Coordinates of C-alpha atoms (C1' of nucleotides) in Angstrom, one line a residue:
Chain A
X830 CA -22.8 -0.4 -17.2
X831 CA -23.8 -1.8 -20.5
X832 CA -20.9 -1.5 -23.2
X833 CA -17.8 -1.9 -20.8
X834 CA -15.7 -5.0 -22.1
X835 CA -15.5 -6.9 -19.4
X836 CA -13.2 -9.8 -20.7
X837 CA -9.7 -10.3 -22.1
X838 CA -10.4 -10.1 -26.2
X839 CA -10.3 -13.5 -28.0
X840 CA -7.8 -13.0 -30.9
X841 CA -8.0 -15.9 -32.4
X842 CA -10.5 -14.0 -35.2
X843 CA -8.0 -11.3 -35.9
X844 CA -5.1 -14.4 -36.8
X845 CA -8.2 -15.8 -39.4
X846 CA -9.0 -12.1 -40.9
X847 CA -5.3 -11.0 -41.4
X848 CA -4.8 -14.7 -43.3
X849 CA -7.8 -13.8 -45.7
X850 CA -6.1 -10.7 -46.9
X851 CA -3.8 -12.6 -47.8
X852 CA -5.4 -15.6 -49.8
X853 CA -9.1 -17.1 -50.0
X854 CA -8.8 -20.2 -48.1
X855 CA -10.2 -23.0 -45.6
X856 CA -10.0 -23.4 -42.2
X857 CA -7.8 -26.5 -42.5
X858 CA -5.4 -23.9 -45.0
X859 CA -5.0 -21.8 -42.1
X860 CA -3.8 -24.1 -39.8
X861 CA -1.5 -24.9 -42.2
X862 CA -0.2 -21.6 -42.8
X863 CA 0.1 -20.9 -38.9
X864 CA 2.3 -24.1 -38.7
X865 CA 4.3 -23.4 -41.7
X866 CA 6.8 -20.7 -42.4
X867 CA 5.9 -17.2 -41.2
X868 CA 3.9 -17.6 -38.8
X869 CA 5.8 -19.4 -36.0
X870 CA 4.6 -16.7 -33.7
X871 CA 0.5 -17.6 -33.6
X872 CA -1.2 -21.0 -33.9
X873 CA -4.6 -21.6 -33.3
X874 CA -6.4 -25.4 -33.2
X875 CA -8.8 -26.8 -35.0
X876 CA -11.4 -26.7 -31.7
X877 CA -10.7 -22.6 -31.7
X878 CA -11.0 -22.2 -36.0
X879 CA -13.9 -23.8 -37.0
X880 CA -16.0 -22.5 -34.6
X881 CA -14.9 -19.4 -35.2
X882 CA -15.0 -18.9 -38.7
X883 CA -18.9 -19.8 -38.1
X884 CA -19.3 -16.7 -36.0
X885 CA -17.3 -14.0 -38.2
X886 CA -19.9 -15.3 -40.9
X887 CA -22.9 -15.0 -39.1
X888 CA -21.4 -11.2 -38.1
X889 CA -20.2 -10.6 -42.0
X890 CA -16.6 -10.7 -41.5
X891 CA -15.8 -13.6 -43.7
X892 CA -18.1 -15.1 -46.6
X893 CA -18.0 -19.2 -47.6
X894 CA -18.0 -20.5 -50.6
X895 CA -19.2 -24.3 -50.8
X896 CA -16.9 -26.4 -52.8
X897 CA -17.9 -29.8 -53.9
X898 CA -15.5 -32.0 -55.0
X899 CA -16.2 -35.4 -56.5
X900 CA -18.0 -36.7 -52.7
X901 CA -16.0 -33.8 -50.7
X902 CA -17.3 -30.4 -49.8
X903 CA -15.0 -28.1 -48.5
X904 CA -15.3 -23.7 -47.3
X905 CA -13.6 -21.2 -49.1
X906 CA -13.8 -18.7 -46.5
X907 CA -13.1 -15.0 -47.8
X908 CA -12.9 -11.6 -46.2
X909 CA -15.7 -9.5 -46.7
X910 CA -14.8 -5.1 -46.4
X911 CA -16.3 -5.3 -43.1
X912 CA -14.2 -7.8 -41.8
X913 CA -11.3 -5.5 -43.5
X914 CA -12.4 -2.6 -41.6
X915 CA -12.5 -4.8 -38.2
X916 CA -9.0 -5.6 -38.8
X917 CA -7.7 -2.8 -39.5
X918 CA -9.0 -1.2 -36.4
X919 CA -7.7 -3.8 -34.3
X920 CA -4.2 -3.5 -35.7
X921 CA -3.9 0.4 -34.9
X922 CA -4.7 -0.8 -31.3
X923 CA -1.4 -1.1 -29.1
X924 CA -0.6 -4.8 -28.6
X925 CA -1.0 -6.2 -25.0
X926 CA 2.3 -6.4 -23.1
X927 CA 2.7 -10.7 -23.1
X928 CA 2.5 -13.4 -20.6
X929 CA 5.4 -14.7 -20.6
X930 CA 5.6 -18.5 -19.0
X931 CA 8.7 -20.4 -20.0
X932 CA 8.6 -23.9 -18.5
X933 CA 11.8 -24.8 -19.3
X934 CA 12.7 -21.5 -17.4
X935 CA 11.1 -22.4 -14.5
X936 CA 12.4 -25.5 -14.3
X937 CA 16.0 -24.5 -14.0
X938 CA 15.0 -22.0 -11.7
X939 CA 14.3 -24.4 -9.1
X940 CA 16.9 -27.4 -9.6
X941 CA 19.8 -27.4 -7.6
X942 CA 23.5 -28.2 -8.8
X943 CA 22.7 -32.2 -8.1
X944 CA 20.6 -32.3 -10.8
X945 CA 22.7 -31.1 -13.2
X946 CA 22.0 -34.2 -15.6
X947 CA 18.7 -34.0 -16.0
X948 CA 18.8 -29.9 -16.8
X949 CA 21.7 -31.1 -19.1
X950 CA 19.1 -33.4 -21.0
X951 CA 16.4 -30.8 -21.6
X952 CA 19.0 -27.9 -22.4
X953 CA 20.4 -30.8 -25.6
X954 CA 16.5 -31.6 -26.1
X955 CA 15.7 -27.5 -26.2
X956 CA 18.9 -27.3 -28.5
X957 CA 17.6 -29.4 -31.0
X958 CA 14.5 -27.8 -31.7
X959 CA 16.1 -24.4 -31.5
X960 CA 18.8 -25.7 -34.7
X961 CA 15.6 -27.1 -36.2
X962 CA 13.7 -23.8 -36.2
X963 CA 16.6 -21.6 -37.6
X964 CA 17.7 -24.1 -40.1
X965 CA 13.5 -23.4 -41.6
X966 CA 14.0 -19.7 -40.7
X967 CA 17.2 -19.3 -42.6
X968 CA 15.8 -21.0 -45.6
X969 CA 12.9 -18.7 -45.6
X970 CA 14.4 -15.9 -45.5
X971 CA 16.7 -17.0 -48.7
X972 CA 13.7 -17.1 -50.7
X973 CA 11.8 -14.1 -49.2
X974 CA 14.5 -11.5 -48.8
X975 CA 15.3 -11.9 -52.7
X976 CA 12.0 -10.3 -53.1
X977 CA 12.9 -6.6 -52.2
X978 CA 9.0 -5.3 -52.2
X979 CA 8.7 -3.2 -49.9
X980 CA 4.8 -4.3 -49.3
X981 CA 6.6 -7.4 -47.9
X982 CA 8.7 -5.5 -45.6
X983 CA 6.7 -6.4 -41.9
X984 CA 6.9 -10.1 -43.0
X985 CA 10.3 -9.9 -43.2
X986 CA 11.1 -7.8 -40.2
X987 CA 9.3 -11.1 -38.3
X988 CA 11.1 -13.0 -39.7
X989 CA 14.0 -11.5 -38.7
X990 CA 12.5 -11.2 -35.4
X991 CA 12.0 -15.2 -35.2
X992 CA 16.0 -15.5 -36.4
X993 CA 17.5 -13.0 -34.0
X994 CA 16.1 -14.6 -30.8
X995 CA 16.4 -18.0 -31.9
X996 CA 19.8 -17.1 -32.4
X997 CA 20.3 -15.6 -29.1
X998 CA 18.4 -18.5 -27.5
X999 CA 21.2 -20.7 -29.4
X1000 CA 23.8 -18.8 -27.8
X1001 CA 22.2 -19.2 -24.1
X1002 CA 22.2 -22.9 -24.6
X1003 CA 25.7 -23.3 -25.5
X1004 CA 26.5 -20.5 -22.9
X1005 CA 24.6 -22.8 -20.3
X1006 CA 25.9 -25.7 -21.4
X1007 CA 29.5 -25.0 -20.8
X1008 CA 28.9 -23.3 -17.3
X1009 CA 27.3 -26.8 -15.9
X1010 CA 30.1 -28.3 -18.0
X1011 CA 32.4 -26.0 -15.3
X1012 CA 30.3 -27.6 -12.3
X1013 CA 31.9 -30.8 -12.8
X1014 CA 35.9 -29.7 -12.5
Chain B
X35 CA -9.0 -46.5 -19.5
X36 CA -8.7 -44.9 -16.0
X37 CA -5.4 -43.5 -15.1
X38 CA -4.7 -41.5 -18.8
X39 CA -4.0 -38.1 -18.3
X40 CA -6.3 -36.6 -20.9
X41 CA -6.1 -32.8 -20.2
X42 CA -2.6 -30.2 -20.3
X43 CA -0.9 -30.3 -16.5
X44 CA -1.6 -26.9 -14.4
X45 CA 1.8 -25.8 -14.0
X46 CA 0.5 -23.5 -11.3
X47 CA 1.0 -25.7 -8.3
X48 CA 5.1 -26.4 -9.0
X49 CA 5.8 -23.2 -9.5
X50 CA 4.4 -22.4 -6.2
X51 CA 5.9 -25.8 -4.8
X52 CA 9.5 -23.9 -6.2
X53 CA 8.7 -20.6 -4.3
X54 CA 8.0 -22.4 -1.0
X55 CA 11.8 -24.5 -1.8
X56 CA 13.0 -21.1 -1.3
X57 CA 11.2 -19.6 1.5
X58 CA 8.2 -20.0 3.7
X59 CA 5.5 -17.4 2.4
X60 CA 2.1 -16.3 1.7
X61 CA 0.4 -16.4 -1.1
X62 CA 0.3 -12.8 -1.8
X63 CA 4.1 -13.1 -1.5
X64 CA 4.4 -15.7 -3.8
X65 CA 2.8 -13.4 -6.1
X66 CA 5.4 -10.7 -5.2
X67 CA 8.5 -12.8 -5.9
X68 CA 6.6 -13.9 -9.3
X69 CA 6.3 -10.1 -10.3
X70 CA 10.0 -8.6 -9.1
X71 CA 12.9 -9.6 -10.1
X72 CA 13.6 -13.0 -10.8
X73 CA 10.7 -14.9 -12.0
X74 CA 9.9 -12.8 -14.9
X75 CA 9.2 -15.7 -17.1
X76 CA 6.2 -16.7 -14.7
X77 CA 3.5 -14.9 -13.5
X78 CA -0.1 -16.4 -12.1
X79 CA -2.9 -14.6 -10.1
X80 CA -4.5 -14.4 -7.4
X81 CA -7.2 -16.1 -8.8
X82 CA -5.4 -19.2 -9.2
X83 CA -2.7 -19.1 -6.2
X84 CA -5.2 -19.1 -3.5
X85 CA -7.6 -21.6 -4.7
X86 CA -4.2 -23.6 -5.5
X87 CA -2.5 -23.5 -2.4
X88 CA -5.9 -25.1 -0.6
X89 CA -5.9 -27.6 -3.0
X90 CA -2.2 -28.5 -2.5
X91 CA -3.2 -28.5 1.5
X92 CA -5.5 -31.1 1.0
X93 CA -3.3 -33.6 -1.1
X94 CA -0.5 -32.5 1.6
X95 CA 2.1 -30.7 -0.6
X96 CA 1.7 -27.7 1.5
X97 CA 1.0 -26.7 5.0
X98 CA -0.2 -23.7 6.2
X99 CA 0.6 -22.0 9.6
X100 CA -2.0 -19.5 10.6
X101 CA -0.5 -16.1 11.7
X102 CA -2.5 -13.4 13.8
X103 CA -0.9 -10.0 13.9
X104 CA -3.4 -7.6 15.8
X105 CA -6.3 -7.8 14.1
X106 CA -5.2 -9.3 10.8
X107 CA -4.6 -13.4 10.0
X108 CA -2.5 -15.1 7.2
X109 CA -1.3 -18.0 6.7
X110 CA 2.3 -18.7 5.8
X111 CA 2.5 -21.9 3.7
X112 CA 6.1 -24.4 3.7
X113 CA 6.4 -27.4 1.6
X114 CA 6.0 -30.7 3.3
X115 CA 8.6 -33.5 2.1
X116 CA 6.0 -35.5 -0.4
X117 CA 5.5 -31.8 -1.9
X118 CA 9.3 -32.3 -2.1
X119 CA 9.3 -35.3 -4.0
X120 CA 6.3 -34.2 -6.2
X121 CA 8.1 -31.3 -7.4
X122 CA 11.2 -33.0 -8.3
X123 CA 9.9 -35.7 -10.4
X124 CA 8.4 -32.8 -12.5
X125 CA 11.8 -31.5 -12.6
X126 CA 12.8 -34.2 -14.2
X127 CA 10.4 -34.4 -16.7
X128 CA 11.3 -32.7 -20.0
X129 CA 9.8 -29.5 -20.7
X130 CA 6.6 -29.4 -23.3
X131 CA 7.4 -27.1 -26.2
X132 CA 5.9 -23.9 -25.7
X133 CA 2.9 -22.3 -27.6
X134 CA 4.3 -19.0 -28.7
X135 CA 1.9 -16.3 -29.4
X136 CA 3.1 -12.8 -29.8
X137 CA 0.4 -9.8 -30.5
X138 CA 3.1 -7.6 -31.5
X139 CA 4.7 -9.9 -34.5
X140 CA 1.2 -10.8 -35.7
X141 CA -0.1 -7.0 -35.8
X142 CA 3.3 -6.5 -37.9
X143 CA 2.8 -9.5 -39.9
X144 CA -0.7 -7.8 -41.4
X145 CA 0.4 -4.9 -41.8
X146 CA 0.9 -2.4 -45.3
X147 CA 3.6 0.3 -45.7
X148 CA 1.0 2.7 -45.5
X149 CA 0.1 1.5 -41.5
X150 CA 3.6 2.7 -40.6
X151 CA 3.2 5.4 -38.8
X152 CA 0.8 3.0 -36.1
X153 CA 3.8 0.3 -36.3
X154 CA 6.3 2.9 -35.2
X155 CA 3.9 3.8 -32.5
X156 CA 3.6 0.0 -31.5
X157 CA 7.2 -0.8 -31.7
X158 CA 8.2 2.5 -29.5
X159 CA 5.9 1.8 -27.2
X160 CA 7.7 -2.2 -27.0
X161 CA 10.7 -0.9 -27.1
X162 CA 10.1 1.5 -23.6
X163 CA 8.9 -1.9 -22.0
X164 CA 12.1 -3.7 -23.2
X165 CA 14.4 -1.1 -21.8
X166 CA 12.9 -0.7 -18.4
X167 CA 13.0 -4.6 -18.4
X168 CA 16.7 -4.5 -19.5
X169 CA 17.4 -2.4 -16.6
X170 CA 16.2 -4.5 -13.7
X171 CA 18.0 -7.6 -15.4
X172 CA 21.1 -5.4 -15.6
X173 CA 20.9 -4.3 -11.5
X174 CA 19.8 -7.7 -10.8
X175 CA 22.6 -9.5 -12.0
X176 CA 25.1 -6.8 -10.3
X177 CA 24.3 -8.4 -7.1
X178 CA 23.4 -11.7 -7.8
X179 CA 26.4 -12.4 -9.7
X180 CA 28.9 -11.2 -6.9
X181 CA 27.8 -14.4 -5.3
X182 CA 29.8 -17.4 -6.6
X183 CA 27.9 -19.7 -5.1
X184 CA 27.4 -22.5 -7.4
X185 CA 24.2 -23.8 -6.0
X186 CA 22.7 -20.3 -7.7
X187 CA 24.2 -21.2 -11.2
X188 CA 20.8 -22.0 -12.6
X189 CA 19.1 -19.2 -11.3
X190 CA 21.9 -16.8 -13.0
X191 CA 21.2 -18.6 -15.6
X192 CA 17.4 -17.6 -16.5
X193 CA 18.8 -14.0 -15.3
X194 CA 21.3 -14.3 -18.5
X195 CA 18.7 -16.0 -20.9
X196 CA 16.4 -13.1 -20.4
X197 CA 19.3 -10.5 -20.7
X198 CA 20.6 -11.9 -23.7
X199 CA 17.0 -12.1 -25.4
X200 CA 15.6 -8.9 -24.3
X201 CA 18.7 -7.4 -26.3
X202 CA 18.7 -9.6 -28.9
X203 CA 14.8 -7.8 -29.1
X204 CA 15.7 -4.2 -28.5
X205 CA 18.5 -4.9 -31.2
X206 CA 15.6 -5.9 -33.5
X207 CA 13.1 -2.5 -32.7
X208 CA 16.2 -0.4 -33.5
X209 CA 16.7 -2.4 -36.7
X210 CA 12.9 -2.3 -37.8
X211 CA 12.9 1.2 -37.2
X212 CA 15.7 1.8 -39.7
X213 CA 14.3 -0.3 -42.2
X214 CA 10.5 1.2 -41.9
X215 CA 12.1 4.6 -41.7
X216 CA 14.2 3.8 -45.0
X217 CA 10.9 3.2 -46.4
X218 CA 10.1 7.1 -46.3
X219 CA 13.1 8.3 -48.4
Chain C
dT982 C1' -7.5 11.2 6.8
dT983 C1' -6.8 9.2 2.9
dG984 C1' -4.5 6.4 -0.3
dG985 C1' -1.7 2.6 -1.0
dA986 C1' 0.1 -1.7 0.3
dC987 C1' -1.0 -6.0 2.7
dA988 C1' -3.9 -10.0 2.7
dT989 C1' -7.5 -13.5 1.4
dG990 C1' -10.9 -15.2 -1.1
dT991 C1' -15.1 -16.4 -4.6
dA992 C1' -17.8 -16.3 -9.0
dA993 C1' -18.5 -15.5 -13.8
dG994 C1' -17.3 -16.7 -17.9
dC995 C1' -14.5 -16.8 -21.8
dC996 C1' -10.1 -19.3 -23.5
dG997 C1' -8.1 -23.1 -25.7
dT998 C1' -6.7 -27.9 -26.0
dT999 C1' -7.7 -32.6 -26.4
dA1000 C1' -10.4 -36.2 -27.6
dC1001 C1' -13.8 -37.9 -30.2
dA1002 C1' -16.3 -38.7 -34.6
dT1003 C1' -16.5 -39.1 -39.6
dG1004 C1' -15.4 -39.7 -44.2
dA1005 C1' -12.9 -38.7 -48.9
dT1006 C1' -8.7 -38.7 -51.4
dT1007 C1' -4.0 -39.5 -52.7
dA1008 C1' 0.4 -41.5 -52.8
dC1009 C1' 3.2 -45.6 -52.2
Chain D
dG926 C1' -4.7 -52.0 -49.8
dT927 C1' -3.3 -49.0 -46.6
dA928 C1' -1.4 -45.2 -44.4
dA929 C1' -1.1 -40.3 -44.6
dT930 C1' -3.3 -36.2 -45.7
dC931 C1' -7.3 -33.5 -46.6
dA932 C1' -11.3 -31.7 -44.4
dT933 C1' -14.9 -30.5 -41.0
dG934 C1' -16.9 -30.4 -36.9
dT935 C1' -18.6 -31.1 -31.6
dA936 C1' -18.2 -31.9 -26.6
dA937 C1' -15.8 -32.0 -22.4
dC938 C1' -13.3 -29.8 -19.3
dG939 C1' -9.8 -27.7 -17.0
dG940 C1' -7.1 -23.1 -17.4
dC941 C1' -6.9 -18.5 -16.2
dT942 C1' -8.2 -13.7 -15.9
dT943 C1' -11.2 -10.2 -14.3
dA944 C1' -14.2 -8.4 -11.3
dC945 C1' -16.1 -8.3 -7.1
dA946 C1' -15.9 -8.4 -2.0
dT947 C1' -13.8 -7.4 2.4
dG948 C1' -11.0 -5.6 5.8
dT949 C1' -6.3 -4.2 8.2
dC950 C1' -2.3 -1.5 8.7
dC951 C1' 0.9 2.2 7.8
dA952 C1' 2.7 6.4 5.9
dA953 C1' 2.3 11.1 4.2

DNA sequence: TTGGACATGTAAGCCGTTACATGATTAC
DNA sequence: GTAATCATGTAACGGCTTACATGTCCAA
């Protein structure tokens, strides 16, 4: 039975390809550009990237450049057509329906009433990274929204994907919030 | 430097310790009550739940009471007090942030106006998933939220947070539709 | 009588993070 | 000078799914 993948695929590979369309850059770039901005929705470590870009070259899906500067070398890493063509086909595929594993989720599900504090505590702590998230969102899509090309158009739809949620995330909290609030009277 | 814990907790074993809070069960029912209804933001396999549960027999979070009915035996596991305990002080702990990756958002992210027709197809095909989700939420809450009982606030809680995002996402499809479909004229 | 749900379990093997290791460069 | 950032990489190790294996019970 030759042929027959046997194992979830590793996307990790497909994250590093669709970043080379977009610019020539290191594996420590990418990183970066998975933290920044945009792309809030994938992140990949160092452990999973480096090793990784290795094997797209040694199967022609990215080429290196060797940059030496003053006593530093660093890898331009570039997409090569095949590694286009690789992409491509992967993007017409239909995505995987997600995992979904919410800890915070799971935690609430099991605490009773008398532990209302502490579920109080991580709703604030959840809170605050939800504000911190939008307030980068909104100020993202200030400066990419100007831009009405419509080659930009899926960036911006996640983008508003990443705001919407967030938004109604933000809502839950305060939603939550106030019904433990009602607990108390 | 004995006693650092160096690797990411296996969340496995509390949401299993939660289940048992809630009823005595098997481990194939454990995976039940994961998949329907309520615990839509968890999921494990069997793979991991039965290995699991003997592990959490040994450090005596668990016990199991053997069951014959004719010719077929399980084992229906409760949660001994320490298990109790153990659970609760990871209650209390706050929630790690969590790792979001989303196949969908990246596929949109990479692709070019002239993909659209195979986005269409992807977001369709998300958008069936989200519905059919939307529904159980909506017929779940029906009856859970007849119940006043305030010891289940939490528990309507996660109902609503999943409510209120799967909208906020099939808001989203229909908006990305319009706008990629505005791209035609 | 046959398919599907109930029920338990193991092994293979990739996935992915964390920790470790190393060193240059830049900004304060 | 010194801390942060740039930059690359490896090893350990548990996480987790998938596939395989086995058998019962019940309903159509």
């Amino acid at each position: 039975m030759e042929g027959i993948k046997t194992y979830k695929e590793n996307k990790t590979r497909y994250a590093l390809l669709g970043i080379l369309t977009v610019c020539e850059c290191t594996g420590y770039d990418m990183k970066k550009i998975m933290e920044n901005s945009l792309l809030y929705f994938w992140s990949e470590s160092f452990g999973q990237i480096y090793p990784t870009l290795k094997k797209m070259e040694e199967e022609r899906l990215v080429k290196s450049k060797e940059q030496v500067v003053g006593q530093k070398t660093r890898y331009l890493y570039s997409i090569t057509p095949l590694g286009k063509k690789v992409l491509q086909d992967w993007l017409a595929l239909p995505p995987a329906p997600e995992v979904i594993r919410n800890e915070l989720l799971l935690k609430l599900f099991f605490s009773q009433p008398r532990d209302r504090q502490t579920v109080l505590e991580h709703l604030a702590r959840q809170k605050q990274r939800v504000i911190e998230n939008l307030e980068v969102f909104t100020a993202t899509r200030q400066q990419v929204s100007s831009a009405k090309d419509p080659s930009q158009l899926f960036r911006v739809l996640t983008l508003e994907y990443g705001l919407r949620t967030l938004r109604a995330e933000l809502d839950w909290l305060e939603y939550a919030e106030q019904r433990i609030a009602d607990l108390c009277l």
